[in-house]
XYZ file of C-alpha atoms in Angstrom:
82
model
C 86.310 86.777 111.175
C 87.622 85.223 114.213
C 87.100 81.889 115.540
C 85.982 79.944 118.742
C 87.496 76.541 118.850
C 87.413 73.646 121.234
C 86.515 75.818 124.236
C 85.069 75.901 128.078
C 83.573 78.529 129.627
C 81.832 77.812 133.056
C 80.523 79.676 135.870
C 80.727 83.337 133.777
C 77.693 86.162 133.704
C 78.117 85.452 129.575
C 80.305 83.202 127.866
C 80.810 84.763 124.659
C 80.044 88.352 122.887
C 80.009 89.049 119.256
C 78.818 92.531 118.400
C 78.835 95.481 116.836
C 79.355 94.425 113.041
C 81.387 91.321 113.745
C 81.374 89.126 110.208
C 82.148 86.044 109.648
C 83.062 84.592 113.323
C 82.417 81.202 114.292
C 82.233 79.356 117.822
C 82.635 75.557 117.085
C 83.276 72.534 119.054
C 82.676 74.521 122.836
C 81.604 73.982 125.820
C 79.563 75.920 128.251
C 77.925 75.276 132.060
C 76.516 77.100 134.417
C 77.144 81.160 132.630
C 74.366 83.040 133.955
C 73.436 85.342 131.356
C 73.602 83.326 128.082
C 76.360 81.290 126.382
C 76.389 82.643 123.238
C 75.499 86.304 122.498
C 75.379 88.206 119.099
C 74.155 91.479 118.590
C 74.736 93.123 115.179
C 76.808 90.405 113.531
C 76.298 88.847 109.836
C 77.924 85.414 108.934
C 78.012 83.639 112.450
C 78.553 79.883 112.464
C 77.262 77.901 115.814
C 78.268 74.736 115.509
C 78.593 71.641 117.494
C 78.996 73.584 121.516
C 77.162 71.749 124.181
C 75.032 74.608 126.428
C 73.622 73.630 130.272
C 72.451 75.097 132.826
C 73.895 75.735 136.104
C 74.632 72.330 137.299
C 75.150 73.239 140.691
C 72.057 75.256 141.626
C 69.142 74.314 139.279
C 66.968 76.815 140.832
C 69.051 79.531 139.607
C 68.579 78.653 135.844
C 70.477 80.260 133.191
C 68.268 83.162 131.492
C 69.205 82.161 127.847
C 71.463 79.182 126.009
C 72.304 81.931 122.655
C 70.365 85.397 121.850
C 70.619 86.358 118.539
C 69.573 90.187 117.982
C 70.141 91.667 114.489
C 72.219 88.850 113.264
C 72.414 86.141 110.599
C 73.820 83.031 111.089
C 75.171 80.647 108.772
C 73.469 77.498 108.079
C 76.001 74.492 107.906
C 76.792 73.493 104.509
C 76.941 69.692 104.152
């Protein structure tokens, strides 16, 4: 799978998309502000990591509010092996 690393996305409708079978992807070590949608969104993907991204809001308006930090639909994520 592919891999998010060391990342910013700010001021998007959605910050990232993994879908339609995606295996094994991870998005590690991100940042994202003020995407409207959702940061993170996964829809029919097995295997995801999520680990260590920081997630706000929209700084600049907080009466705008983002809708969601991650959706997960159909999908497995990965727990963190230690």
């Amino acid at each position: 799978g592919n891999t998010i690393r060391n990342s910013t996305f700010i001021d998007n409708e959605l910050g990232v998309a993994v879908l339609g079978g995606t295996e094994n992807a991870a998005i590690l070590d991100s940042y994202f502000a003020g995407n409207v949608g959702s940061a993170v969104e996964a829809i029919d993907a097995s295997a995801l990591r999520i680990e260590n991204n920081v997630i706000t809001g929209i700084p600049v308006d907080p009466t705008l509010g983002s809708d969601f930090g991650i959706v997960l639909v159909r999908t497995n994520v990965d727990a963190p092996k230690h």
